[in-house]
Amino acid sequence: MAKTGTTTQGLRAAIERSGYYPTLVAEAVQAAVGGEPVVSYLVHQETTFDANEVRRHVTVLVLTGTRFIVSHTDEQAADATSPSPYATTSTESVKLGRISSVVLSRVVANPESYTAGQLPREVVLTIGWGAVARLDLEPASCGDPNCDADHGYTGSSTADDLSLRVSEAGDGPDSVRETLTFAQALSEATAATSTR
């Protein structure tokens, strides 16, 4: 389930509608947002299957005039460190100027009959700001099959701080639409910041 909108009250209502520890999640998000007006937000709850248990988690993305805020809450079963189930909530606040990439991947069925405005069947929103990067290296070569010289390594670095997958089948068409709306607002905000 994803919910998007533009007001602090709407953000709180979307967190409550998610039904996932709403008081805990809302308090963490509100503390990170502070007094700044909310430009856009996205609330995405996801259920995953981990070995023999079902786990839920929620990600809340908030865009203000100056920052991008990420909040993530996971629930954990009782374990050796805690005799009762518990939840972990984290928030990160990133200045808009630090966002280096907003990648939106769209998966469209039957692309030969695609029409403008048609909803993708799934989207993956990946946002990078330099906190986490993936480095893929491989041995470099010169193209000569008989060469055995050491040419060092070649590779690429990919920003991979946050990746959020939303599908029409799993989350519903409204969730896909809301993710597209948030991605556009974030892209526009980072473009405006880079031209200042």
CSV table of C-alpha atoms in Angstrom, one decimal:
chain,number,residue,atom,x,y,z
A,1,MET,CA,0.0,0.0,0.0
A,2,ALA,CA,1.4,3.4,-0.9
A,3,LYS,CA,-0.2,6.8,-0.1
A,4,THR,CA,1.0,10.1,-1.3
A,5,GLY,CA,0.0,13.7,-0.7
A,6,THR,CA,1.1,17.1,0.3
A,7,THR,CA,0.1,18.1,3.9
A,8,THR,CA,1.3,17.2,7.3
A,9,GLN,CA,-2.2,16.1,8.3
A,10,GLY,CA,-2.5,14.0,5.2
A,11,LEU,CA,0.9,12.4,6.0
A,12,ARG,CA,-0.4,11.5,9.5
A,13,ALA,CA,-3.6,10.1,8.1
A,14,ALA,CA,-1.7,8.0,5.5
A,15,ILE,CA,0.5,6.6,8.3
A,16,GLU,CA,-2.6,5.7,10.4
A,17,ARG,CA,-4.3,4.1,7.4
A,18,SER,CA,-1.3,1.9,6.9
A,19,GLY,CA,-2.1,0.4,10.2
A,20,TYR,CA,1.5,-0.5,10.9
A,21,TYR,CA,2.4,0.8,14.4
A,22,PRO,CA,1.0,4.2,13.4
A,23,THR,CA,1.8,6.0,16.7
A,24,LEU,CA,5.5,4.9,16.6
A,25,VAL,CA,5.9,5.6,12.9
A,26,ALA,CA,4.2,9.0,13.0
A,27,GLU,CA,6.2,10.2,16.0
A,28,ALA,CA,9.5,9.3,14.3
A,29,VAL,CA,8.5,10.9,11.0
A,30,GLN,CA,7.2,14.1,12.8
A,31,ALA,CA,10.4,14.4,14.8
A,32,ALA,CA,12.4,14.3,11.5
A,33,VAL,CA,10.1,16.7,9.6
A,34,GLY,CA,10.0,19.2,12.5
A,35,GLY,CA,8.2,22.4,11.6
A,36,GLU,CA,8.9,22.3,7.9
A,37,PRO,CA,5.9,22.2,5.5
A,38,VAL,CA,5.4,18.9,3.7
A,39,VAL,CA,5.7,19.2,-0.1
A,40,SER,CA,5.0,15.5,-0.9
A,41,TYR,CA,5.1,12.1,0.8
A,42,LEU,CA,4.8,8.4,0.1
A,43,VAL,CA,3.9,5.7,2.7
A,44,HIS,CA,4.6,2.2,1.5
A,45,GLN,CA,3.9,-0.9,3.6
A,46,GLU,CA,5.3,-4.2,2.5
A,47,THR,CA,5.1,-7.8,3.7
A,48,THR,CA,8.0,-10.1,3.2
A,49,PHE,CA,8.5,-13.8,3.9
A,50,ASP,CA,11.6,-14.7,5.8
A,51,ALA,CA,12.3,-18.4,6.3
A,52,ASN,CA,9.3,-19.5,8.5
A,53,GLU,CA,7.9,-16.1,9.4
A,54,VAL,CA,6.0,-13.3,7.8
A,55,ARG,CA,7.5,-9.9,8.4
A,56,ARG,CA,6.0,-6.5,7.7
A,57,HIS,CA,7.8,-3.2,7.3
A,58,VAL,CA,6.9,0.3,6.3
A,59,THR,CA,8.9,3.0,4.5
A,60,VAL,CA,7.8,6.7,4.7
A,61,LEU,CA,9.4,9.1,2.2
A,62,VAL,CA,8.8,12.8,2.9
A,63,LEU,CA,9.8,15.8,0.7
A,64,THR,CA,10.0,19.2,2.3
A,65,GLY,CA,11.2,22.4,0.7
A,66,THR,CA,14.8,21.7,1.7
A,67,ARG,CA,15.1,18.0,2.6
A,68,PHE,CA,14.3,14.4,1.7
A,69,ILE,CA,13.4,12.3,4.7
A,70,VAL,CA,13.4,8.5,4.8
A,71,SER,CA,11.8,6.6,7.7
A,72,HIS,CA,11.9,2.8,7.9
A,73,THR,CA,10.2,0.6,10.5
A,74,ASP,CA,10.7,-3.1,10.8
A,75,GLU,CA,9.2,-5.6,13.2
A,76,GLN,CA,11.3,-8.3,14.8
A,77,ALA,CA,10.3,-11.5,16.5
A,78,ALA,CA,11.5,-12.3,20.0
A,79,ASP,CA,15.1,-13.5,20.0
A,80,ALA,CA,18.1,-14.0,22.2
A,81,THR,CA,18.5,-10.2,22.8
A,82,SER,CA,14.8,-9.6,23.5
A,83,PRO,CA,12.2,-11.9,25.1
A,84,SER,CA,9.3,-10.1,23.4
A,85,PRO,CA,8.8,-8.9,19.8
A,86,TYR,CA,10.0,-5.4,19.0
A,87,ALA,CA,10.2,-2.8,16.3
A,88,THR,CA,13.1,-0.8,15.0
A,89,THR,CA,12.5,2.7,13.5
A,90,SER,CA,15.1,4.8,11.8
A,91,THR,CA,14.9,8.1,10.1
A,92,GLU,CA,17.4,9.9,7.8
A,93,SER,CA,17.2,13.5,6.7
A,94,VAL,CA,19.1,14.4,3.5
A,95,LYS,CA,19.5,17.9,2.1
A,96,LEU,CA,18.0,18.1,-1.4
A,97,GLY,CA,21.4,19.3,-2.8
A,98,ARG,CA,23.0,16.0,-1.7
A,99,ILE,CA,20.7,13.8,-3.8
A,100,SER,CA,22.7,12.7,-6.7
A,101,SER,CA,20.2,10.5,-8.5
A,102,VAL,CA,16.5,9.8,-8.7
A,103,VAL,CA,16.0,6.7,-10.9
A,104,LEU,CA,12.5,5.5,-11.8
A,105,SER,CA,12.4,2.2,-13.7
A,106,ARG,CA,9.0,1.3,-15.3
A,107,VAL,CA,7.9,-2.1,-16.3
A,108,VAL,CA,5.2,-2.0,-19.0
A,109,ALA,CA,3.3,-5.0,-20.4
A,110,ASN,CA,2.8,-5.3,-24.2
A,111,PRO,CA,5.0,-2.3,-25.0
A,112,GLU,CA,4.0,-2.4,-28.7
A,113,SER,CA,0.5,-1.3,-27.7
A,114,TYR,CA,1.6,1.2,-25.0
A,115,THR,CA,-0.4,4.5,-25.0
A,116,ALA,CA,0.7,7.8,-23.4
A,117,GLY,CA,-0.4,7.9,-19.7
A,118,GLN,CA,-0.8,4.2,-19.4
A,119,LEU,CA,0.1,3.0,-15.9
A,120,PRO,CA,3.2,0.7,-15.7
A,121,ARG,CA,2.6,-2.7,-14.1
A,122,GLU,CA,5.4,-2.0,-11.7
A,123,VAL,CA,7.9,0.7,-10.8
A,124,VAL,CA,11.2,0.7,-8.9
A,125,LEU,CA,12.2,4.1,-7.4
A,126,THR,CA,15.9,4.2,-6.6
A,127,ILE,CA,17.3,7.3,-4.8
A,128,GLY,CA,21.0,8.0,-4.3
A,129,TRP,CA,22.7,10.6,-2.0
A,130,GLY,CA,26.1,9.0,-1.4
A,131,ALA,CA,25.5,7.2,1.8
A,132,VAL,CA,25.6,3.7,0.2
A,133,ALA,CA,27.3,2.9,-3.2
A,134,ARG,CA,27.7,-0.4,-5.0
A,135,LEU,CA,31.1,-0.9,-6.6
A,136,ASP,CA,31.3,-3.5,-9.4
A,137,LEU,CA,34.9,-4.4,-10.5
A,138,GLU,CA,36.3,-6.7,-13.1
A,139,PRO,CA,39.7,-7.3,-14.5
A,140,ALA,CA,40.5,-4.9,-17.4
A,141,SER,CA,41.8,-6.2,-20.7
A,142,CYS,CA,43.3,-4.8,-23.8
A,143,GLY,CA,41.3,-6.9,-26.3
A,144,ASP,CA,44.4,-9.0,-27.4
A,145,PRO,CA,43.5,-12.7,-26.6
A,146,ASN,CA,47.2,-13.6,-26.3
A,147,CYS,CA,48.0,-10.7,-23.9
A,148,ASP,CA,48.7,-11.8,-20.3
A,149,ALA,CA,49.7,-8.4,-19.0
A,150,ASP,CA,48.0,-7.0,-15.9
A,151,HIS,CA,45.8,-4.1,-17.1
A,152,GLY,CA,44.4,-3.4,-13.6
A,153,TYR,CA,40.6,-3.3,-13.0
A,154,THR,CA,37.7,-1.5,-14.5
A,155,GLY,CA,34.3,-1.0,-13.0
A,156,SER,CA,31.4,1.2,-12.1
A,157,SER,CA,30.0,2.7,-9.0
A,158,THR,CA,26.3,3.0,-8.5
A,159,ALA,CA,24.5,5.0,-5.9
A,160,ASP,CA,22.1,2.7,-4.1
A,161,ASP,CA,20.9,4.3,-0.9
A,162,LEU,CA,17.2,3.5,-1.3
A,163,SER,CA,15.3,1.2,-3.6
A,164,LEU,CA,11.5,0.9,-3.4
A,165,ARG,CA,9.5,-1.5,-5.6
A,166,VAL,CA,5.8,-1.1,-6.1
A,167,SER,CA,3.7,-3.3,-8.4
A,168,GLU,CA,0.1,-3.1,-9.6
A,169,ALA,CA,-0.4,-6.8,-8.8
A,170,GLY,CA,1.0,-6.6,-5.2
A,171,ASP,CA,0.2,-3.1,-4.2
A,172,GLY,CA,-2.6,-1.9,-6.5
A,173,PRO,CA,-2.8,0.6,-9.3
A,174,ASP,CA,-3.2,3.6,-6.9
A,175,SER,CA,0.1,2.7,-5.2
A,176,VAL,CA,1.9,2.7,-8.6
A,177,ARG,CA,0.3,6.0,-9.5
A,178,GLU,CA,1.3,7.5,-6.1
A,179,THR,CA,4.9,6.4,-6.5
A,180,LEU,CA,5.1,8.0,-9.9
A,181,THR,CA,3.7,11.3,-8.4
A,182,PHE,CA,6.2,11.3,-5.5
A,183,ALA,CA,9.1,10.4,-7.9
A,184,GLN,CA,8.2,13.4,-10.1
A,185,ALA,CA,8.0,15.8,-7.1
A,186,LEU,CA,11.4,14.6,-5.9
A,187,SER,CA,12.9,14.9,-9.4
A,188,GLU,CA,11.6,18.4,-9.8
A,189,ALA,CA,12.8,19.4,-6.3
A,190,THR,CA,16.3,18.1,-6.9
A,191,ALA,CA,16.5,19.8,-10.4
A,192,ALA,CA,15.4,23.1,-8.9
A,193,THR,CA,18.0,22.7,-6.2
A,194,SER,CA,20.8,22.0,-8.7
A,195,THR,CA,20.0,25.2,-10.7
A,196,ARG,CA,20.2,27.5,-7.6
